[in-house]
mmCIF file of C-alpha atoms in Angstrom:
data_model
loop_
_atom_site.group_PDB
_atom_site.id
_atom_site.type_symbol
_atom_site.label_atom_id
_atom_site.label_comp_id
_atom_site.label_asym_id
_atom_site.label_seq_id
_atom_site.Cartn_x
_atom_site.Cartn_y
_atom_site.Cartn_z
ATOM 1 C CA UNK V 29 62.398 -40.986 -90.853
ATOM 2 C CA UNK V 30 58.915 -42.417 -90.729
ATOM 3 C CA UNK V 31 56.567 -42.278 -93.721
ATOM 4 C CA UNK V 32 53.056 -40.849 -93.793
ATOM 5 C CA UNK V 33 51.734 -44.413 -93.872
ATOM 6 C CA UNK V 34 53.552 -45.224 -90.632
ATOM 7 C CA UNK V 35 52.324 -41.967 -89.119
ATOM 8 C CA UNK V 36 48.727 -42.951 -89.884
ATOM 9 C CA UNK V 37 49.290 -46.413 -88.421
ATOM 10 C CA UNK V 38 50.627 -44.855 -85.221
ATOM 11 C CA UNK V 39 47.609 -42.544 -84.987
ATOM 12 C CA UNK V 40 45.310 -45.534 -85.179
ATOM 13 C CA UNK V 41 46.685 -46.679 -81.814
ATOM 14 C CA UNK V 42 44.514 -43.888 -80.373
ATOM 15 C CA UNK V 43 41.218 -44.252 -82.280
ATOM 16 C CA UNK V 44 38.772 -41.389 -82.646
ATOM 17 C CA UNK V 45 35.021 -42.120 -82.431
ATOM 18 C CA UNK V 46 35.227 -45.900 -82.724
ATOM 19 C CA UNK V 47 32.161 -47.388 -84.401
ATOM 20 C CA UNK V 48 32.903 -50.923 -83.207
ATOM 21 C CA UNK V 49 32.152 -50.462 -79.504
ATOM 22 C CA UNK V 50 30.545 -47.998 -77.139
ATOM 23 C CA UNK V 51 33.001 -45.240 -76.298
ATOM 24 C CA UNK V 52 33.875 -45.211 -72.591
ATOM 25 C CA UNK V 53 35.506 -41.781 -72.478
ATOM 26 C CA UNK V 54 36.311 -39.022 -74.953
ATOM 27 C CA UNK V 55 38.563 -35.964 -74.928
ATOM 28 C CA UNK V 56 36.230 -32.949 -75.159
ATOM 29 C CA UNK V 57 38.824 -30.220 -74.879
ATOM 30 C CA UNK V 58 42.510 -29.598 -74.231
ATOM 31 C CA UNK V 59 44.688 -26.656 -73.313
ATOM 32 C CA UNK V 60 48.096 -27.630 -74.652
ATOM 33 C CA UNK V 61 50.602 -29.154 -74.101
ATOM 34 C CA UNK V 62 49.136 -32.493 -73.046
ATOM 35 C CA UNK V 63 49.590 -36.157 -73.909
ATOM 36 C CA UNK V 64 47.981 -39.568 -73.567
ATOM 37 C CA UNK V 65 50.138 -42.598 -72.791
ATOM 38 C CA UNK V 66 49.071 -46.013 -74.050
ATOM 39 C CA UNK V 67 51.046 -49.245 -74.273
ATOM 40 C CA UNK V 68 54.323 -47.420 -73.803
ATOM 41 C CA UNK V 69 53.617 -44.765 -76.445
ATOM 42 C CA UNK V 70 53.009 -41.081 -75.764
ATOM 43 C CA UNK V 71 51.057 -38.943 -78.234
ATOM 44 C CA UNK V 72 49.525 -35.453 -77.957
ATOM 45 C CA UNK V 73 45.870 -35.225 -76.976
ATOM 46 C CA UNK V 74 43.418 -34.512 -79.811
ATOM 47 C CA UNK V 75 39.807 -33.390 -79.187
ATOM 48 C CA UNK V 76 37.488 -36.286 -80.005
ATOM 49 C CA UNK V 77 40.089 -38.883 -79.047
ATOM 50 C CA UNK V 78 38.684 -42.041 -77.464
ATOM 51 C CA UNK V 79 40.176 -43.215 -74.177
ATOM 52 C CA UNK V 80 40.410 -46.774 -72.906
ATOM 53 C CA UNK V 81 41.176 -48.572 -69.668
ATOM 54 C CA UNK V 82 44.908 -48.412 -69.063
ATOM 55 C CA UNK V 83 45.366 -44.990 -70.661
ATOM 56 C CA UNK V 84 47.039 -42.187 -68.745
ATOM 57 C CA UNK V 85 46.641 -38.460 -69.356
ATOM 58 C CA UNK V 86 49.613 -36.178 -68.760
ATOM 59 C CA UNK V 87 49.352 -32.381 -68.725
ATOM 60 C CA UNK V 88 52.237 -29.928 -68.943
ATOM 61 C CA UNK V 89 52.789 -26.521 -67.387
ATOM 62 C CA UNK V 90 49.769 -24.255 -67.879
ATOM 63 C CA UNK V 91 47.690 -26.960 -69.546
ATOM 64 C CA UNK V 92 44.304 -28.567 -68.848
ATOM 65 C CA UNK V 93 42.302 -31.542 -70.130
ATOM 66 C CA UNK V 94 38.527 -32.113 -70.252
ATOM 67 C CA UNK V 95 37.176 -35.670 -70.556
ATOM 68 C CA UNK V 96 33.564 -36.779 -71.015
ATOM 69 C CA UNK V 97 32.667 -40.228 -69.679
ATOM 70 C CA UNK V 98 30.076 -42.498 -71.267
ATOM 71 C CA UNK V 99 27.571 -41.742 -68.484
ATOM 72 C CA UNK V 100 27.754 -38.007 -69.244
ATOM 73 C CA UNK V 101 30.028 -37.093 -66.340
ATOM 74 C CA UNK V 102 32.955 -34.729 -66.891
ATOM 75 C CA UNK V 103 36.488 -35.162 -65.572
ATOM 76 C CA UNK V 104 38.883 -32.204 -65.563
ATOM 77 C CA UNK V 105 42.641 -32.352 -65.011
ATOM 78 C CA UNK V 106 44.798 -29.346 -64.161
ATOM 79 C CA UNK V 107 48.368 -28.500 -65.114
ATOM 80 C CA UNK V 108 51.326 -30.807 -64.441
ATOM 81 C CA UNK V 109 48.868 -33.612 -63.798
ATOM 82 C CA UNK V 110 48.773 -37.357 -64.322
ATOM 83 C CA UNK V 111 45.426 -39.166 -64.498
ATOM 84 C CA UNK V 112 45.197 -42.904 -65.070
ATOM 85 C CA UNK V 113 42.058 -44.732 -66.225
ATOM 86 C CA UNK V 114 42.377 -48.065 -64.447
ATOM 87 C CA UNK V 115 38.873 -49.234 -65.351
ATOM 88 C CA UNK V 116 36.380 -47.995 -67.949
ATOM 89 C CA UNK V 117 33.318 -50.138 -68.570
ATOM 90 C CA UNK V 118 30.514 -48.335 -70.446
ATOM 91 C CA UNK V 119 27.885 -51.084 -70.132
ATOM 92 C CA UNK V 120 24.355 -49.691 -70.535
ATOM 93 C CA UNK V 121 23.027 -51.149 -67.265
ATOM 94 C CA UNK V 122 25.944 -50.086 -65.033
ATOM 95 C CA UNK V 123 28.768 -47.688 -65.896
ATOM 96 C CA UNK V 124 31.992 -48.529 -64.050
ATOM 97 C CA UNK V 125 35.133 -46.440 -63.812
ATOM 98 C CA UNK V 126 38.204 -46.314 -61.589
ATOM 99 C CA UNK V 127 40.408 -43.238 -61.967
ATOM 100 C CA UNK V 128 43.836 -42.738 -60.417
ATOM 101 C CA UNK V 129 45.126 -39.190 -59.997
ATOM 102 C CA UNK V 130 48.875 -39.602 -59.601
ATOM 103 C CA UNK V 131 49.595 -35.880 -59.596
ATOM 104 C CA UNK V 132 47.744 -32.592 -59.947
ATOM 105 C CA UNK V 133 44.290 -31.110 -59.452
ATOM 106 C CA UNK V 134 41.114 -32.746 -60.755
ATOM 107 C CA UNK V 135 37.359 -32.258 -60.790
ATOM 108 C CA UNK V 136 34.531 -34.733 -61.334
ATOM 109 C CA UNK V 137 31.128 -33.316 -62.289
ATOM 110 C CA UNK V 138 27.852 -35.133 -62.958
ATOM 111 C CA UNK V 139 25.015 -33.361 -64.790
ATOM 112 C CA UNK V 140 21.287 -33.924 -64.221
ATOM 113 C CA UNK V 141 20.981 -36.508 -67.001
ATOM 114 C CA UNK V 142 24.042 -38.446 -65.861
ATOM 115 C CA UNK V 143 22.766 -38.586 -62.276
ATOM 116 C CA UNK V 144 19.931 -40.875 -63.374
ATOM 117 C CA UNK V 145 22.340 -43.559 -64.637
ATOM 118 C CA UNK V 146 23.584 -46.356 -62.417
ATOM 119 C CA UNK V 147 27.313 -46.141 -61.851
ATOM 120 C CA UNK V 148 30.222 -47.333 -59.773
ATOM 121 C CA UNK V 149 32.925 -44.688 -59.936
ATOM 122 C CA UNK V 150 35.929 -44.271 -57.682
ATOM 123 C CA UNK V 151 38.747 -41.742 -57.816
ATOM 124 C CA UNK V 152 42.063 -42.386 -56.119
ATOM 125 C CA UNK V 153 44.393 -39.507 -55.253
ATOM 126 C CA UNK V 154 47.679 -40.944 -53.954
ATOM 127 C CA UNK V 155 46.635 -42.801 -50.762
ATOM 128 C CA UNK V 156 43.042 -41.496 -50.696
ATOM 129 C CA UNK V 157 40.089 -43.092 -52.508
ATOM 130 C CA UNK V 158 36.712 -41.394 -53.019
ATOM 131 C CA UNK V 159 33.623 -43.424 -53.889
ATOM 132 C CA UNK V 160 31.240 -41.272 -55.912
ATOM 133 C CA UNK V 161 27.451 -41.324 -55.803
ATOM 134 C CA UNK V 162 26.068 -38.685 -58.175
ATOM 135 C CA UNK V 163 28.107 -35.706 -57.164
ATOM 136 C CA UNK V 164 30.459 -32.826 -57.921
ATOM 137 C CA UNK V 165 33.865 -32.857 -56.286
ATOM 138 C CA UNK V 166 37.313 -31.310 -56.593
ATOM 139 C CA UNK V 167 40.601 -32.728 -55.424
ATOM 140 C CA UNK V 168 44.342 -32.479 -55.664
ATOM 141 C CA UNK V 169 47.145 -34.995 -55.341
ATOM 142 C CA UNK V 170 50.594 -33.810 -54.314
ATOM 143 C CA UNK V 171 53.395 -35.554 -52.483
ATOM 144 C CA UNK V 172 52.356 -35.650 -48.830
ATOM 145 C CA UNK V 173 49.270 -33.501 -49.401
ATOM 146 C CA UNK V 174 45.982 -34.925 -50.720
ATOM 147 C CA UNK V 175 42.698 -32.989 -50.728
ATOM 148 C CA UNK V 176 39.149 -34.020 -51.657
ATOM 149 C CA UNK V 177 36.475 -31.298 -51.494
ATOM 150 C CA UNK V 178 32.745 -31.977 -51.881
ATOM 151 C CA UNK V 179 30.877 -29.436 -54.004
ATOM 152 C CA UNK V 180 27.533 -31.226 -54.294
ATOM 153 C CA UNK V 181 26.084 -34.662 -53.469
ATOM 154 C CA UNK V 182 27.811 -37.152 -51.197
ATOM 155 C CA UNK V 183 31.028 -39.142 -51.236
ATOM 156 C CA UNK V 184 32.804 -41.706 -49.112
ATOM 157 C CA UNK V 185 36.519 -41.047 -48.663
ATOM 158 C CA UNK V 186 39.110 -43.343 -47.122
ATOM 159 C CA UNK V 187 42.857 -43.789 -46.899
ATOM 160 C CA UNK V 188 44.344 -47.268 -47.064
ATOM 161 C CA UNK V 189 43.847 -49.098 -43.766
ATOM 162 C CA UNK V 190 41.502 -46.465 -42.313
ATOM 163 C CA UNK V 191 37.751 -46.318 -41.785
ATOM 164 C CA UNK V 192 35.870 -44.459 -44.549
ATOM 165 C CA UNK V 193 34.573 -40.953 -43.934
ATOM 166 C CA UNK V 194 31.255 -39.842 -45.433
ATOM 167 C CA UNK V 195 30.843 -36.252 -46.587
ATOM 168 C CA UNK V 196 27.368 -35.022 -47.541
ATOM 169 C CA UNK V 197 27.481 -31.270 -46.959
ATOM 170 C CA UNK V 198 28.647 -28.829 -49.651
ATOM 171 C CA UNK V 199 32.147 -27.372 -49.098
ATOM 172 C CA UNK V 200 33.239 -30.134 -46.730
ATOM 173 C CA UNK V 201 36.775 -31.259 -47.438
ATOM 174 C CA UNK V 202 39.006 -34.167 -46.477
ATOM 175 C CA UNK V 203 42.747 -33.684 -46.212
ATOM 176 C CA UNK V 204 45.717 -35.931 -45.612
ATOM 177 C CA UNK V 205 49.072 -34.358 -44.729
ATOM 178 C CA UNK V 206 52.327 -36.312 -44.617
ATOM 179 C CA UNK V 207 50.413 -39.576 -44.291
ATOM 180 C CA UNK V 208 48.093 -38.357 -41.520
ATOM 181 C CA UNK V 209 44.353 -37.858 -42.032
ATOM 182 C CA UNK V 210 43.088 -34.483 -40.804
ATOM 183 C CA UNK V 211 39.620 -33.811 -39.347
ATOM 184 C CA UNK V 212 36.992 -33.036 -41.984
ATOM 185 C CA UNK V 213 36.696 -29.282 -42.388
ATOM 186 C CA UNK V 214 34.694 -26.713 -44.327
ATOM 187 C CA UNK V 215 36.229 -24.539 -47.010
ATOM 188 C CA UNK V 216 35.123 -21.023 -47.944
ATOM 189 C CA UNK V 217 33.418 -20.347 -51.270
ATOM 190 C CA UNK V 218 36.309 -18.044 -52.173
ATOM 191 C CA UNK V 219 38.861 -20.793 -51.577
ATOM 192 C CA UNK V 220 36.795 -23.283 -53.583
ATOM 193 C CA UNK V 221 36.650 -20.842 -56.495
ATOM 194 C CA UNK V 222 40.443 -20.580 -56.408
ATOM 195 C CA UNK V 223 40.824 -24.357 -56.326
ATOM 196 C CA UNK V 224 38.272 -24.885 -59.098
ATOM 197 C CA UNK V 225 40.116 -22.459 -61.387
ATOM 198 C CA UNK V 226 43.068 -24.874 -61.379
ATOM 199 C CA UNK V 227 41.079 -27.376 -63.462
ATOM 200 C CA UNK V 228 39.071 -25.115 -65.794
ATOM 201 C CA UNK V 229 39.990 -24.625 -69.445
ATOM 202 C CA UNK V 230 41.132 -21.009 -69.755
ATOM 203 C CA UNK V 231 39.565 -19.088 -72.674
ATOM 204 C CA UNK V 232 42.087 -17.384 -74.913
ATOM 205 C CA UNK V 233 44.991 -19.563 -73.753
ATOM 206 C CA UNK V 234 45.026 -21.905 -76.760
ATOM 207 C CA UNK V 235 42.128 -24.275 -76.065
ATOM 208 C CA UNK V 236 41.110 -26.856 -78.671
ATOM 209 C CA UNK V 237 37.626 -28.379 -78.513
ATOM 210 C CA UNK V 238 35.518 -30.936 -80.334
ATOM 211 C CA UNK V 239 33.895 -29.132 -83.268
ATOM 212 C CA UNK V 240 36.432 -26.303 -83.445
ATOM 213 C CA UNK V 241 36.667 -25.135 -87.074
ATOM 214 C CA UNK V 242 39.813 -23.022 -87.144
ATOM 215 C CA UNK V 243 43.366 -24.225 -87.710
ATOM 216 C CA UNK V 244 46.892 -22.928 -87.343
ATOM 217 C CA UNK V 245 49.235 -23.724 -90.227
ATOM 218 C CA UNK V 246 52.662 -24.392 -88.738
ATOM 219 C CA UNK V 247 54.504 -24.904 -92.009
ATOM 220 C CA UNK V 248 54.217 -26.169 -95.577
ATOM 221 C CA UNK V 249 56.581 -28.412 -97.515
ATOM 222 C CA UNK V 250 57.077 -29.773 -101.019
ATOM 223 C CA UNK V 251 58.478 -33.036 -99.595
ATOM 224 C CA UNK V 252 56.825 -35.210 -96.952
ATOM 225 C CA UNK V 253 60.095 -35.671 -95.030
ATOM 226 C CA UNK V 254 60.169 -31.981 -94.180
ATOM 227 C CA UNK V 255 56.573 -32.132 -92.942
ATOM 228 C CA UNK V 256 57.309 -35.232 -90.881
ATOM 229 C CA UNK V 257 60.272 -33.548 -89.233
ATOM 230 C CA UNK V 258 58.160 -30.593 -88.113
ATOM 231 C CA UNK V 259 55.349 -32.925 -87.057
ATOM 232 C CA UNK V 260 57.714 -34.926 -84.830
ATOM 233 C CA UNK V 261 59.030 -31.796 -83.145
ATOM 234 C CA UNK V 262 55.621 -30.231 -82.473
ATOM 235 C CA UNK V 263 53.859 -33.465 -81.463
ATOM 236 C CA UNK V 264 56.692 -34.394 -79.132
ATOM 237 C CA UNK V 265 56.158 -31.085 -77.343
ATOM 238 C CA UNK V 266 52.503 -31.985 -76.659
ATOM 239 C CA UNK V 267 50.749 -30.126 -79.479
ATOM 240 C CA UNK V 268 48.376 -32.218 -81.674
ATOM 241 C CA UNK V 269 49.912 -31.503 -85.068
ATOM 242 C CA UNK V 270 48.511 -33.198 -88.156
ATOM 243 C CA UNK V 271 49.813 -33.460 -91.718
ATOM 244 C CA UNK V 272 47.421 -32.483 -94.503
ATOM 245 C CA UNK V 273 48.544 -33.308 -98.063
ATOM 246 C CA UNK V 274 46.929 -30.978 -100.632
ATOM 247 C CA UNK V 275 47.249 -31.370 -104.400
ATOM 248 C CA UNK V 276 48.033 -27.993 -105.921
ATOM 249 C CA UNK V 277 48.275 -28.217 -109.692
ATOM 250 C CA UNK V 278 50.742 -30.941 -110.570
ATOM 251 C CA UNK V 279 52.354 -31.179 -107.150
ATOM 252 C CA UNK V 280 51.405 -32.102 -103.578
ATOM 253 C CA UNK V 281 52.022 -29.643 -100.761
ATOM 254 C CA UNK V 282 52.250 -31.014 -97.218
ATOM 255 C CA UNK V 283 50.764 -28.712 -94.582
ATOM 256 C CA UNK V 284 51.453 -29.250 -90.879
ATOM 257 C CA UNK V 285 48.494 -27.919 -88.892
ATOM 258 C CA UNK V 286 46.848 -27.801 -85.480
ATOM 259 C CA UNK V 287 43.079 -28.103 -85.808
ATOM 260 C CA UNK V 288 39.910 -28.009 -83.645
ATOM 261 C CA UNK V 289 40.337 -24.412 -82.507
ATOM 262 C CA UNK V 290 36.908 -22.881 -81.765
ATOM 263 C CA UNK V 291 37.758 -19.186 -82.106
ATOM 264 C CA UNK V 292 40.302 -16.809 -83.577
ATOM 265 C CA UNK V 293 41.419 -15.926 -80.054
ATOM 266 C CA UNK V 294 42.330 -19.561 -79.368
ATOM 267 C CA UNK V 295 44.026 -19.916 -82.760
ATOM 268 C CA UNK V 296 46.068 -16.750 -82.231
ATOM 269 C CA UNK V 297 47.086 -17.978 -78.785
ATOM 270 C CA UNK V 298 48.402 -21.232 -80.265
ATOM 271 C CA UNK V 299 50.238 -19.346 -83.006
ATOM 272 C CA UNK V 300 51.931 -17.174 -80.387
ATOM 273 C CA UNK V 301 52.862 -20.199 -78.267
ATOM 274 C CA UNK V 302 54.637 -22.057 -81.071
ATOM 275 C CA UNK V 303 56.136 -19.132 -83.001
ATOM 276 C CA UNK V 304 59.913 -19.466 -83.046
ATOM 277 C CA UNK V 305 59.789 -22.882 -81.339
ATOM 278 C CA UNK V 306 59.934 -26.522 -82.479
ATOM 279 C CA UNK V 307 61.021 -25.413 -85.954
ATOM 280 C CA UNK V 308 57.911 -23.249 -86.486
ATOM 281 C CA UNK V 309 58.840 -19.933 -88.118
ATOM 282 C CA UNK V 310 55.667 -17.951 -88.877
ATOM 283 C CA UNK V 311 52.399 -19.797 -88.100
ATOM 284 C CA UNK V 312 49.217 -18.656 -89.834
ATOM 285 C CA UNK V 313 45.584 -18.877 -88.714
ATOM 286 C CA UNK V 314 43.324 -20.588 -91.261
ATOM 287 C CA UNK V 315 39.548 -20.894 -91.524
#
């Protein structure tokens, strides 16, 4: 079994708040279970985690992920999704990003401050690529069914080998079914609200966020091997467990915890999700 030193070394593969270079993208929030894949390794997503070009986010059933890009834009990924970051270049004069949605629903949102920055951002959903110019859009990638819906701004959408289509009216959407591009249509506000809900973090469902101050204690051990065993089980299931050694008198107790929970409702939701699973007996909310 690995040691705590090896566990720390593994965690450093996914740095948090690097001080050596400008951060291109950061995990702002996560509804578990969810993972990031890098260089053949898969680890659970932790709020505050820095992302790099080549990383891929993976969400499980019922989960969501919220990413903030260096230009201030937000990227949201719905459940059972896969989102690859092919390019992330946070240069001050021109922010560049190329995102590849392999599966699932996504949303890209640019706020007023971010709109003033120069950028080259493209999002690919299966065979469809959208070039973004200061906008808000939603999309979904499924086998034989790709959708890109404009919420605000303008985008240029194209499938491989086809002429690009420009959309500049709110609620316009582009769809490709079984490899065939459909005429651009207009979606109802009600339908858009239903689509958008697929990518929103759901309050009270076990959401962790940057700055969350509550924790859930999953277990405590007198020996580090016991803590590492529980850590492996919980982290492998997509929950960002951490080991916290605490000196209590003459001995060290090893606590396995999930942190960054912003409210008691979120902490209780996590406790209920893991209770009786992954070797967790009776989780406790702390903080």
